[in-house]
PDB file of C-alpha atoms and ligand atoms in Angstrom:
ATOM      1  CA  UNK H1299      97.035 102.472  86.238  1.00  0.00           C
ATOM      2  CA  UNK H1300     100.005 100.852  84.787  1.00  0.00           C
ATOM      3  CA  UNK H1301     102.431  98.773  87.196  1.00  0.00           C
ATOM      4  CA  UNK H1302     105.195  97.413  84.791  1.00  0.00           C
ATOM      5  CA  UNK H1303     103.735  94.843  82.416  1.00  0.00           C
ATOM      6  CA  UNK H1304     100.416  94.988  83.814  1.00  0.00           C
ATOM      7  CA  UNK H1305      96.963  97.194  84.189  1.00  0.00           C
ATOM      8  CA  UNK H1306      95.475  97.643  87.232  1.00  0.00           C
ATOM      9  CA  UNK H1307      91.996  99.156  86.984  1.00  0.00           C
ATOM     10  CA  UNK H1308      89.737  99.680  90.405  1.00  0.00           C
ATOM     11  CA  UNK H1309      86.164  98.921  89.934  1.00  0.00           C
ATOM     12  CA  UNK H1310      83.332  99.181  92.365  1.00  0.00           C
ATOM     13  CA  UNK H1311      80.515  96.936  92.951  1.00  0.00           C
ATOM     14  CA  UNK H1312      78.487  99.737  95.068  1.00  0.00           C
ATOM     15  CA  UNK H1313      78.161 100.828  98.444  1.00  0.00           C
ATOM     16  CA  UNK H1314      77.204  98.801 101.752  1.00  0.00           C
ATOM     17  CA  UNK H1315      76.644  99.845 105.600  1.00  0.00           C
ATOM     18  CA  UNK H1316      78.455  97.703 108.431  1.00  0.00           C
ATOM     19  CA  UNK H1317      78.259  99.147 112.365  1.00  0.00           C
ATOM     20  CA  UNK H1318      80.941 101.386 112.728  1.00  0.00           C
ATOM     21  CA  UNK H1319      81.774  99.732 116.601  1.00  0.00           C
ATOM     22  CA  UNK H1320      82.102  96.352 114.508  1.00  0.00           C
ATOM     23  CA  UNK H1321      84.706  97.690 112.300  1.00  0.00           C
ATOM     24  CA  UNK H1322      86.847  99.312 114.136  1.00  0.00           C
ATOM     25  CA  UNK H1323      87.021  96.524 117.079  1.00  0.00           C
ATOM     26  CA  UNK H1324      87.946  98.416 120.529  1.00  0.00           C
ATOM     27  CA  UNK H1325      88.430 101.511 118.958  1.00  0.00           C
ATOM     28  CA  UNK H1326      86.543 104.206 120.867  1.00  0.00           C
ATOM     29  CA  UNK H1327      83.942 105.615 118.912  1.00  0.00           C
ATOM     30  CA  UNK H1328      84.682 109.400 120.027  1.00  0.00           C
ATOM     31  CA  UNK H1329      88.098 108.275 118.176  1.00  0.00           C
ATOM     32  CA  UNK H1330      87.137 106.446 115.205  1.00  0.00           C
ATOM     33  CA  UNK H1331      83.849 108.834 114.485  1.00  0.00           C
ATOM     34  CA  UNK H1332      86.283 111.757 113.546  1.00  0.00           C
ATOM     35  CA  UNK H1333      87.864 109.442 110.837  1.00  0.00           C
ATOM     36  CA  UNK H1334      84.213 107.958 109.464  1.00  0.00           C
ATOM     37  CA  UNK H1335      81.055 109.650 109.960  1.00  0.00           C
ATOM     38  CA  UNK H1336      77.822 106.660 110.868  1.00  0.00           C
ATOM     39  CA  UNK H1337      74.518 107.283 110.097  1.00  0.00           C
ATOM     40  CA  UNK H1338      71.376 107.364 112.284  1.00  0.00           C
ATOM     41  CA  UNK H1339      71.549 103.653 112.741  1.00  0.00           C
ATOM     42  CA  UNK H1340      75.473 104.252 113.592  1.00  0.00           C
ATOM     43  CA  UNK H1341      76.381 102.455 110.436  1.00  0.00           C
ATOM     44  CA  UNK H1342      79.717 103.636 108.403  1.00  0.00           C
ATOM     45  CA  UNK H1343      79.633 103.757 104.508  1.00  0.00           C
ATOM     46  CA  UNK H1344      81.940 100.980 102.915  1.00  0.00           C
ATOM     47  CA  UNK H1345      83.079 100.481  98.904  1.00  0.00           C
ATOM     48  CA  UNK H1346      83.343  96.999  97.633  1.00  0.00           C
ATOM     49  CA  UNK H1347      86.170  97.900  95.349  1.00  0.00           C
ATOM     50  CA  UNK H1348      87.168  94.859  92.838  1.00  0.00           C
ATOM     51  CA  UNK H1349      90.515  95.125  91.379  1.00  0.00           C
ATOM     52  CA  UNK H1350      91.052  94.074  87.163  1.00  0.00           C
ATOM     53  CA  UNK H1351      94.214  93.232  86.602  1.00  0.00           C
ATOM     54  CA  UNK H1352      95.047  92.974  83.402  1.00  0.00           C
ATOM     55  CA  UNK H1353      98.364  91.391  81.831  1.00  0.00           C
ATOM     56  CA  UNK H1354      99.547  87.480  80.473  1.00  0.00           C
ATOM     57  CA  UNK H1355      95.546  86.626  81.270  1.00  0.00           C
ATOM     58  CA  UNK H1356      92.610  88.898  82.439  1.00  0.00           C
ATOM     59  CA  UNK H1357      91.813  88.462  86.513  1.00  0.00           C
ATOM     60  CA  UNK H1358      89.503  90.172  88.928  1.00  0.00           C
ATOM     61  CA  UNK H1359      90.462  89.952  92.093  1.00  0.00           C
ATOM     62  CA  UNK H1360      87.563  89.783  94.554  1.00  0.00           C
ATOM     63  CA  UNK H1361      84.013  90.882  92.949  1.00  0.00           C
ATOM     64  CA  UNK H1362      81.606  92.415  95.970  1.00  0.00           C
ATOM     65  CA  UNK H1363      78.345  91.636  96.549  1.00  0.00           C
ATOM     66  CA  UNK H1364      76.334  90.949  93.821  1.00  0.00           C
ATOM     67  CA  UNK H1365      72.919  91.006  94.018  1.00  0.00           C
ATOM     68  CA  UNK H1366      71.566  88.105  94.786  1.00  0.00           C
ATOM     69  CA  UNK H1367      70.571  89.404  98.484  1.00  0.00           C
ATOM     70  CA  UNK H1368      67.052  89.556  99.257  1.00  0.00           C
ATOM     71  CA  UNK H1369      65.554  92.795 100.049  1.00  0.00           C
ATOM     72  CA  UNK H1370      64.873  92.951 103.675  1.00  0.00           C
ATOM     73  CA  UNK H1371      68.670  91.867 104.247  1.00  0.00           C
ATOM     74  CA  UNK H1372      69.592  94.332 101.082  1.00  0.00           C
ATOM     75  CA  UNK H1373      67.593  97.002 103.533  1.00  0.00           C
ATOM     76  CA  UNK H1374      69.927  95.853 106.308  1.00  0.00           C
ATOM     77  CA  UNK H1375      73.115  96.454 104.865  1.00  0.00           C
ATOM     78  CA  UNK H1376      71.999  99.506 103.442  1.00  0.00           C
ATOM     79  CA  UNK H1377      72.982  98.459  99.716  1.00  0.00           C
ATOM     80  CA  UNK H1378      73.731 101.508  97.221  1.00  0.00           C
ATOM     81  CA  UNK H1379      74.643  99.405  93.815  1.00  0.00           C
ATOM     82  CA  UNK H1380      73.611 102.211  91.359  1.00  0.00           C
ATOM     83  CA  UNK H1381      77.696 102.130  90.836  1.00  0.00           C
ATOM     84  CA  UNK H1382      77.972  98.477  90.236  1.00  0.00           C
ATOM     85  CA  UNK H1383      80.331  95.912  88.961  1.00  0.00           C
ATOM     86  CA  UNK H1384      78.011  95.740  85.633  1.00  0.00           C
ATOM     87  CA  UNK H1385      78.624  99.287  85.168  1.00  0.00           C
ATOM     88  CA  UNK H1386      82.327  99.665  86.010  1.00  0.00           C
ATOM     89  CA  UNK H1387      83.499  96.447  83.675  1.00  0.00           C
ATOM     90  CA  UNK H1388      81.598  98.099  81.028  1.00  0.00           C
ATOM     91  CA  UNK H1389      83.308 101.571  81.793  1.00  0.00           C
ATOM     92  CA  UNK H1390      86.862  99.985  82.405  1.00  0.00           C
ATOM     93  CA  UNK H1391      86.213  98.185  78.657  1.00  0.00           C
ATOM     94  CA  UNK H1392      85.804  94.158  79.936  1.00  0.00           C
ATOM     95  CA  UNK H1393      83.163  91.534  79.632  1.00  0.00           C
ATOM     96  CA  UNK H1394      82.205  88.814  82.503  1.00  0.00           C
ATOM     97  CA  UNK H1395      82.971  86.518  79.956  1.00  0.00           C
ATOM     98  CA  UNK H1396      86.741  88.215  79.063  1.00  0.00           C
ATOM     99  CA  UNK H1397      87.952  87.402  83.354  1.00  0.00           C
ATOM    100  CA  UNK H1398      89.869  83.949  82.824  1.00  0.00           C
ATOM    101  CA  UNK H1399      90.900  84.261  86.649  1.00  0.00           C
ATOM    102  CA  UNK H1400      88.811  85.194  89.431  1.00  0.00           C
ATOM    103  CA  UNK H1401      90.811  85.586  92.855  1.00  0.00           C
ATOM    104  CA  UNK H1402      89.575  85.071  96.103  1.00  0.00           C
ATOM    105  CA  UNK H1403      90.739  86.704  99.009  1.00  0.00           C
ATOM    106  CA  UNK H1404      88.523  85.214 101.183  1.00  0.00           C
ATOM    107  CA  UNK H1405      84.878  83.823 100.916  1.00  0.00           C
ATOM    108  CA  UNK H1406      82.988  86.535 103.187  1.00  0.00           C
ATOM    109  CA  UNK H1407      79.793  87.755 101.424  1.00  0.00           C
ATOM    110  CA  UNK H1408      81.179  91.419 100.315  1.00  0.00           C
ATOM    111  CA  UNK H1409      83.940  90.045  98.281  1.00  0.00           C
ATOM    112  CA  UNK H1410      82.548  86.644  96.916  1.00  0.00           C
ATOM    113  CA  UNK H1411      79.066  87.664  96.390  1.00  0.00           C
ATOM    114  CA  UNK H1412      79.333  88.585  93.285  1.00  0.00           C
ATOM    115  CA  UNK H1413      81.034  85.152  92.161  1.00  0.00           C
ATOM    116  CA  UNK H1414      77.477  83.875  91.027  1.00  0.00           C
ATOM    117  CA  UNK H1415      74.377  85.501  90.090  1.00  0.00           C
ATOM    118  CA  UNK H1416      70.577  84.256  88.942  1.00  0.00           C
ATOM    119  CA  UNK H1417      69.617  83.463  85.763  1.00  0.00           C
ATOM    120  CA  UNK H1418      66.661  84.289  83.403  1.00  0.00           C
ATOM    121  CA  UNK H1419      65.023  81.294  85.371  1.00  0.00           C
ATOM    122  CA  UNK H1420      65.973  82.492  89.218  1.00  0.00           C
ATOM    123  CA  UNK H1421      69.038  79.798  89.584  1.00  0.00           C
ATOM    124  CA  UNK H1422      71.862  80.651  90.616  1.00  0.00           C
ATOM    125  CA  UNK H1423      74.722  80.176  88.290  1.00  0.00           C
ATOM    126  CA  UNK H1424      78.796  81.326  88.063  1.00  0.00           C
ATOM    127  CA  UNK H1425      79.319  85.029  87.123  1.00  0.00           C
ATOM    128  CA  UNK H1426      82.243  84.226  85.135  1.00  0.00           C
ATOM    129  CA  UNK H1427      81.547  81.750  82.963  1.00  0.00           C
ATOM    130  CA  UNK H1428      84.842  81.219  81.007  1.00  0.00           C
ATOM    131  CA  UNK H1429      87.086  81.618  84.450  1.00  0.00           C
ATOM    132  CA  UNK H1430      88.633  79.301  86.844  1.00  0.00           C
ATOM    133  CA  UNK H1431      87.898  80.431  90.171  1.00  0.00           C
ATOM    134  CA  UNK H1432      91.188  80.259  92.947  1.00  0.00           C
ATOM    135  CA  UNK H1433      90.263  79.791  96.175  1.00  0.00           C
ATOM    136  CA  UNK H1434      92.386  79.006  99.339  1.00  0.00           C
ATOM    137  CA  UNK H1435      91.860  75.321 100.026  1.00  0.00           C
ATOM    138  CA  UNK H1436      91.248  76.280 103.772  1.00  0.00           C
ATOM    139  CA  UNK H1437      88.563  79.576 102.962  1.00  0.00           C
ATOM    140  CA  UNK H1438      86.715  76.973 101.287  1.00  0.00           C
ATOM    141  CA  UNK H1439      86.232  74.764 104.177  1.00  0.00           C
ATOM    142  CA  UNK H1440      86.073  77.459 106.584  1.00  0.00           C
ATOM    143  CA  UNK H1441      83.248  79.119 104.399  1.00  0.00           C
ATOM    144  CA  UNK H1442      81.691  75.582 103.964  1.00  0.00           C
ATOM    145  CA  UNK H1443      81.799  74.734 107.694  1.00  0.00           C
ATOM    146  CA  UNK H1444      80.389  77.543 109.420  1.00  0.00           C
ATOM    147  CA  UNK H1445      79.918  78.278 113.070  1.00  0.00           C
ATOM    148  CA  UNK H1446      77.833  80.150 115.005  1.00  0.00           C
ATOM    149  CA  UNK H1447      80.738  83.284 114.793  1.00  0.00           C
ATOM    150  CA  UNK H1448      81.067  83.469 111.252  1.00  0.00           C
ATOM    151  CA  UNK H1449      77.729  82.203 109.496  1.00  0.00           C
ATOM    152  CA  UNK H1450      76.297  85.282 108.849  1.00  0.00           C
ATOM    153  CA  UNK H1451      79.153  86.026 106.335  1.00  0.00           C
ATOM    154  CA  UNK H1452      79.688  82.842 104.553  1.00  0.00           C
ATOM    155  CA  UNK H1453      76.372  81.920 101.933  1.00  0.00           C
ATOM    156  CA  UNK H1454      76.989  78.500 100.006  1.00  0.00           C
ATOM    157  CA  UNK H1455      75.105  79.855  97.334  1.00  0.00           C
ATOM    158  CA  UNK H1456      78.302  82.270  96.370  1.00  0.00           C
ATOM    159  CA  UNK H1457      80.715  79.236  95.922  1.00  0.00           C
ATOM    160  CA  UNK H1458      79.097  76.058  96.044  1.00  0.00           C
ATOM    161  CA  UNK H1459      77.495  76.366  92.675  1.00  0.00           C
ATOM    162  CA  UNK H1460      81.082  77.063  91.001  1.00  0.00           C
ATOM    163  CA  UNK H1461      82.602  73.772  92.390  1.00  0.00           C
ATOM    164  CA  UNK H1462      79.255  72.064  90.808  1.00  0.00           C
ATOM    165  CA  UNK H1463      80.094  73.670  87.525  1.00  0.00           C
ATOM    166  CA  UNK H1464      83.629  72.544  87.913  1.00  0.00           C
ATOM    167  CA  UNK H1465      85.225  75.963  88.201  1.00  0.00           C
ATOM    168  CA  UNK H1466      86.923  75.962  91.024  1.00  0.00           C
ATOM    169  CA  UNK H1467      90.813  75.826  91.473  1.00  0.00           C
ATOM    170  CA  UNK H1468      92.017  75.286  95.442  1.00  0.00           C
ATOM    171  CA  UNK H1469      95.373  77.104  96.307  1.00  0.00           C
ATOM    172  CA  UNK H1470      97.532  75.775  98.930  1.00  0.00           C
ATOM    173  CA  UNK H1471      99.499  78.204 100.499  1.00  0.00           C
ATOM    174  CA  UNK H1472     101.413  81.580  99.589  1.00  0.00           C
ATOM    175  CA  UNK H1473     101.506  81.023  95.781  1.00  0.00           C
ATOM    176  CA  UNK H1474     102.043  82.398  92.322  1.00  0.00           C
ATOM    177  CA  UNK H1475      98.532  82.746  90.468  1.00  0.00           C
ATOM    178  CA  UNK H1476      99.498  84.819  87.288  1.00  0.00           C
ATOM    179  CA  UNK H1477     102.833  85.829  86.644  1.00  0.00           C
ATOM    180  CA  UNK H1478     103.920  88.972  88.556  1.00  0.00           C
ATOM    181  CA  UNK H1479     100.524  87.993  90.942  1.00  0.00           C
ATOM    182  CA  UNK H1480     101.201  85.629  94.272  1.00  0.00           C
ATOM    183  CA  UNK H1481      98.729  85.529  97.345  1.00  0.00           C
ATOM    184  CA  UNK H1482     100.035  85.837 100.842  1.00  0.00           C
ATOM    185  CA  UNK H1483      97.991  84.826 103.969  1.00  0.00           C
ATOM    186  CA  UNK H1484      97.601  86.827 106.637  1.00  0.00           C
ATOM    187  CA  UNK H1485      95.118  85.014 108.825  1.00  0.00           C
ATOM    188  CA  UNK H1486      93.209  87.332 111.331  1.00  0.00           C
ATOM    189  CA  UNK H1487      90.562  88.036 109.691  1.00  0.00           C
ATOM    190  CA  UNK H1488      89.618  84.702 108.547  1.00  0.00           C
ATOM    191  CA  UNK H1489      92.520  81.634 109.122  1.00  0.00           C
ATOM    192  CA  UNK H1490      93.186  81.591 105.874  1.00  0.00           C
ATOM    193  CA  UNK H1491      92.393  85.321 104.564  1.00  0.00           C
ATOM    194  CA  UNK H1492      95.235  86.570 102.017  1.00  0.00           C
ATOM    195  CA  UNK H1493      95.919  89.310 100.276  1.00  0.00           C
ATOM    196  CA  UNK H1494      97.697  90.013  96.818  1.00  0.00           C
ATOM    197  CA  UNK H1495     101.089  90.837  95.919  1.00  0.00           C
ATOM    198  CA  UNK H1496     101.225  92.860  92.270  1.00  0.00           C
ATOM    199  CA  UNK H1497     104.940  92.907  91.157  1.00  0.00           C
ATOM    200  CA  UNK H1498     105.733  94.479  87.883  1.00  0.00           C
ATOM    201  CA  UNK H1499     108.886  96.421  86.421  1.00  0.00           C
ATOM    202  CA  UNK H1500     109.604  96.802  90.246  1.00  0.00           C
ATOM    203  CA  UNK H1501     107.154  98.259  91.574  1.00  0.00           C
ATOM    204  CA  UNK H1502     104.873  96.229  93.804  1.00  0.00           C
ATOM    205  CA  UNK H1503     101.070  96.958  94.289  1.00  0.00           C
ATOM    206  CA  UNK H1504      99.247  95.185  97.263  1.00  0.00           C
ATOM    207  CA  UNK H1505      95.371  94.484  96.981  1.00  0.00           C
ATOM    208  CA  UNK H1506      94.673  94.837 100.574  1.00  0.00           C
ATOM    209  CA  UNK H1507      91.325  92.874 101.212  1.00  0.00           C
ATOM    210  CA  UNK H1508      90.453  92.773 104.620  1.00  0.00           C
ATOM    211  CA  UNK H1509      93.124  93.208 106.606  1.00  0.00           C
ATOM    212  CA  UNK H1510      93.577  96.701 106.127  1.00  0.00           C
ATOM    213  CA  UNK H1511      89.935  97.525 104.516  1.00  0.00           C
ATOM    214  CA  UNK H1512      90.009 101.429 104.715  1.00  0.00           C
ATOM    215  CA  UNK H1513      92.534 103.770 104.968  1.00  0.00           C
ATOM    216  CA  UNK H1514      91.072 104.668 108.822  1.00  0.00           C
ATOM    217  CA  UNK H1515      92.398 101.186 108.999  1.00  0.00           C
ATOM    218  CA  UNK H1516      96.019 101.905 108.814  1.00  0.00           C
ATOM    219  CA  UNK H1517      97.381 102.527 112.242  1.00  0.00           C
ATOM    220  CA  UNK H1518      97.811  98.731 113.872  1.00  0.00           C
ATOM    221  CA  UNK H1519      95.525  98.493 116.499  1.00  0.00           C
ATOM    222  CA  UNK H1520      92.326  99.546 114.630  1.00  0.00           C
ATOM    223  CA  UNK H1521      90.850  95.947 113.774  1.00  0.00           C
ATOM    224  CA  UNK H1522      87.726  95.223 112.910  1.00  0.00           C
ATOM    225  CA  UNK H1523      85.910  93.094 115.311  1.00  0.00           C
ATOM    226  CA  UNK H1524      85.087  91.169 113.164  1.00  0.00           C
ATOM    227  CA  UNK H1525      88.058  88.928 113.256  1.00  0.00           C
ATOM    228  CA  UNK H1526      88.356  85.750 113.935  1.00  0.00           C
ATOM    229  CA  UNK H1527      91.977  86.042 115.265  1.00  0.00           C
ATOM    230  CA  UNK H1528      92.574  89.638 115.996  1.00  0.00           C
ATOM    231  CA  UNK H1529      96.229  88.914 117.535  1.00  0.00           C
ATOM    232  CA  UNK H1530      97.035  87.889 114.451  1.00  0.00           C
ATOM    233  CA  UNK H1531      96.121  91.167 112.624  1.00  0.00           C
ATOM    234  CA  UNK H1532      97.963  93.031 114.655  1.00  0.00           C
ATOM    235  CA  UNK H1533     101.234  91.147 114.304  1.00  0.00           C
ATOM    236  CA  UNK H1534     100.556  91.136 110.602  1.00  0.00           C
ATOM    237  CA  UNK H1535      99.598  94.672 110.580  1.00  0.00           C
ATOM    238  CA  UNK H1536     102.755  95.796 112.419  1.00  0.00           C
ATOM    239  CA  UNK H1537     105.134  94.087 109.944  1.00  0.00           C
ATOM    240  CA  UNK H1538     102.808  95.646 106.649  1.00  0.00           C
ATOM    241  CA  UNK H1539     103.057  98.517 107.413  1.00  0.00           C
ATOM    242  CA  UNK H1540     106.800  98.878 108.263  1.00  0.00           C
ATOM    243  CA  UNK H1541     107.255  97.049 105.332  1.00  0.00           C
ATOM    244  CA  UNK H1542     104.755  99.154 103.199  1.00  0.00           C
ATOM    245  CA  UNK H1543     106.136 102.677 104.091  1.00  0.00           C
ATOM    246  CA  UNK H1544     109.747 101.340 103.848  1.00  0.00           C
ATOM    247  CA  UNK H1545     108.992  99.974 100.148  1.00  0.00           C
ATOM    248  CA  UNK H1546     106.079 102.267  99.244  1.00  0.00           C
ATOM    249  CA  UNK H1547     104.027  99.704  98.054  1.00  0.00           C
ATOM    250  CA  UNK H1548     100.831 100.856  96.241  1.00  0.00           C
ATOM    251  CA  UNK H1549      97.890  99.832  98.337  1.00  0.00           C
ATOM    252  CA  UNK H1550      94.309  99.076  97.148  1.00  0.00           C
ATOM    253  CA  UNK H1551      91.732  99.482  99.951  1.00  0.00           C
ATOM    254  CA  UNK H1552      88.821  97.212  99.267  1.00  0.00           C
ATOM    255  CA  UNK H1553      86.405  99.205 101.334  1.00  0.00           C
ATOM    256  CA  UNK H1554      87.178 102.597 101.322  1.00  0.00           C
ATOM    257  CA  UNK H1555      84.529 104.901 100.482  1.00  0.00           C
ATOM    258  CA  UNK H1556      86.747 107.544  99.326  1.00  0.00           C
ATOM    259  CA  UNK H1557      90.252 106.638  98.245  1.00  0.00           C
ATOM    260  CA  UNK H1558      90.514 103.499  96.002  1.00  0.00           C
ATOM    261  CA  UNK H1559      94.393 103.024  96.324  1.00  0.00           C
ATOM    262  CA  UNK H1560      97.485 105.210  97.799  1.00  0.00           C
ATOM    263  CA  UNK H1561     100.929 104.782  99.770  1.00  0.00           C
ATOM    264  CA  UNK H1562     101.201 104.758 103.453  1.00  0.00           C
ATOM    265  CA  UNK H1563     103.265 107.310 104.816  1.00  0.00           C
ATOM    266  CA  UNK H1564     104.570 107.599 108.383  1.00  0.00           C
ATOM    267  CA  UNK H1565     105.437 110.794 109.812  1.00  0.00           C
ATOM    268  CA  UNK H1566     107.157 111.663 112.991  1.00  0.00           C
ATOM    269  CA  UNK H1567     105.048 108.416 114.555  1.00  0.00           C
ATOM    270  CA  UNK H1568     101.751 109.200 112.460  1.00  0.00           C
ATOM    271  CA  UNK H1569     100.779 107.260 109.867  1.00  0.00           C
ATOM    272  CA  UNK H1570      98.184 108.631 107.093  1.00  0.00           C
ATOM    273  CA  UNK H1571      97.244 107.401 103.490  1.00  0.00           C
ATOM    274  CA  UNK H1572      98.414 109.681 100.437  1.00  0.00           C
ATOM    275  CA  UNK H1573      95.821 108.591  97.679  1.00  0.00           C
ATOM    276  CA  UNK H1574      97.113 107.471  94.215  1.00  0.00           C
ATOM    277  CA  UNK H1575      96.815 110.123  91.439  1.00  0.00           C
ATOM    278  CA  UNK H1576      95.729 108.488  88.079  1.00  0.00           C
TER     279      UNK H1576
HETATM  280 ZN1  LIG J1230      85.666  89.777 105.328  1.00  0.00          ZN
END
């Protein structure tokens, strides 16, 4: 997909399984069940959708989970990676060692697995080799400070081993990382989750992360319970999505299992997702 000067391409690093209660907070499941079907174990199919952006340098924007997970917890999550982030560089025409920028939206295992992987020898070493790494100064401390809330999401062994091989670039703040490319925080979901702005021969793309993870994930009080700060998701969310219908920004939905990017719509006082053609 081309946004002005630059290439977006969606890639997928395979499939995972989270509760469906878990992601859509206090969302009743008679409600959210019609919008996502769960499985036996009431589990909901998830992407882990990387974005490439391609323009003045090559960046990937988030990179799933890898697959450095053992097995019993690779069981647990329900990993499908037949589809993985191997396969879909190689499809959308880029090498690990062609991404000069790898952008973090936050450090949670599903979007920063995939930052390192094993070697030959079974250590773990960066994925990227040739790319500086941006990371929010505060994710990193969050993600290297865990507590008993978030732990279970945050593994050193996706980030630690970057800042060892000196790869690792902190961002402060809502700033420019590429030109046309600028993080924003949103907080909620983690205090310092962000999301990406994509601005290019006016249009503006928005790579959605977490905040807004599935297009069932639209209307402003379905938040995942997972976050940290769900007040703040919710004021966040209102203003998005006044401001993403008003401006039709082209969203990319991280997890979606179906629709990789589209515009929110409102009508009458009902939101819904029309998908991106491409
Ligand atoms: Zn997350």
């Amino acid at each position: 997909m081309i946004l002005g000067d630059l290439e977006l391409t969606p890639l997928l690093d395979g499939y995972l399984r989270l509760d469906g209660g878990a992601l859509f907070g206090v969302v009743p499941k008679t409600l959210w069940e019609k919008r996502a079907a769960a499985d036996e174990r009431n589990r909901i199919t998830m992407a882990m959708r990387p974005l490439l952006v391609r323009g003045p340098q090559v960046m990937i924007i988030d990179a799933g989970a890898g697959d450095k997970m053992d097995e019993k917890s690779a069981a647990i999550y329900g990993f499908d990676r037949a589809e993985n982030l191997d396969v879909t560089m190689a499809r959308a025409g880029v090498r690990a060692d062609e991404i000069e920028i790898v952008l973090a939206s936050h450090l949670h295992f599903d979007h920063a697995g995939g930052f390192t992987a094993r070697d030959a020898s079974g250590a773990v070493v960066p994925r990227f080799p040739r790319a500086r790494y941006l990371v929010n100064r505060g994710e990193w401390d969050d993600a290297t400070h865990p507590h008993e809330r978030n732990r279970a999401s945050y593994f050193a062994e996706n980030y630690v081993p970057l800042q060892e091989a000196g790869l690792v670039d902190f961002t402060d703040g809502d700033v420019e990382v590429m030109p046309g490319v600028r993080v924003r925080r949103t907080g909620g979901h983690t205090r310092c989750h962000q999301i990406v702005y994509i601005e290019s021969g006016g249009k503006t793309a928005v790579f959605a992360a977490d905040v807004m993870p599935t297009t069932a994930h639209v209307d402003v009080p379905w938040i995942m319970a997972y976050d940290l700060f769900p007040m703040e998701t919710l004021d966040f969310k209102r203003a998005f999505v006044k401001e993403a219908v008003e401006r039709e920004y082209l969203i990319f939905f991280e997890h979606d299992p179906a629709v990789a990017a589209g515009y929110i719509r409102q009508k009458d006082k009902r939101l819904y997702v029309e998908p991106a053609g491409w």
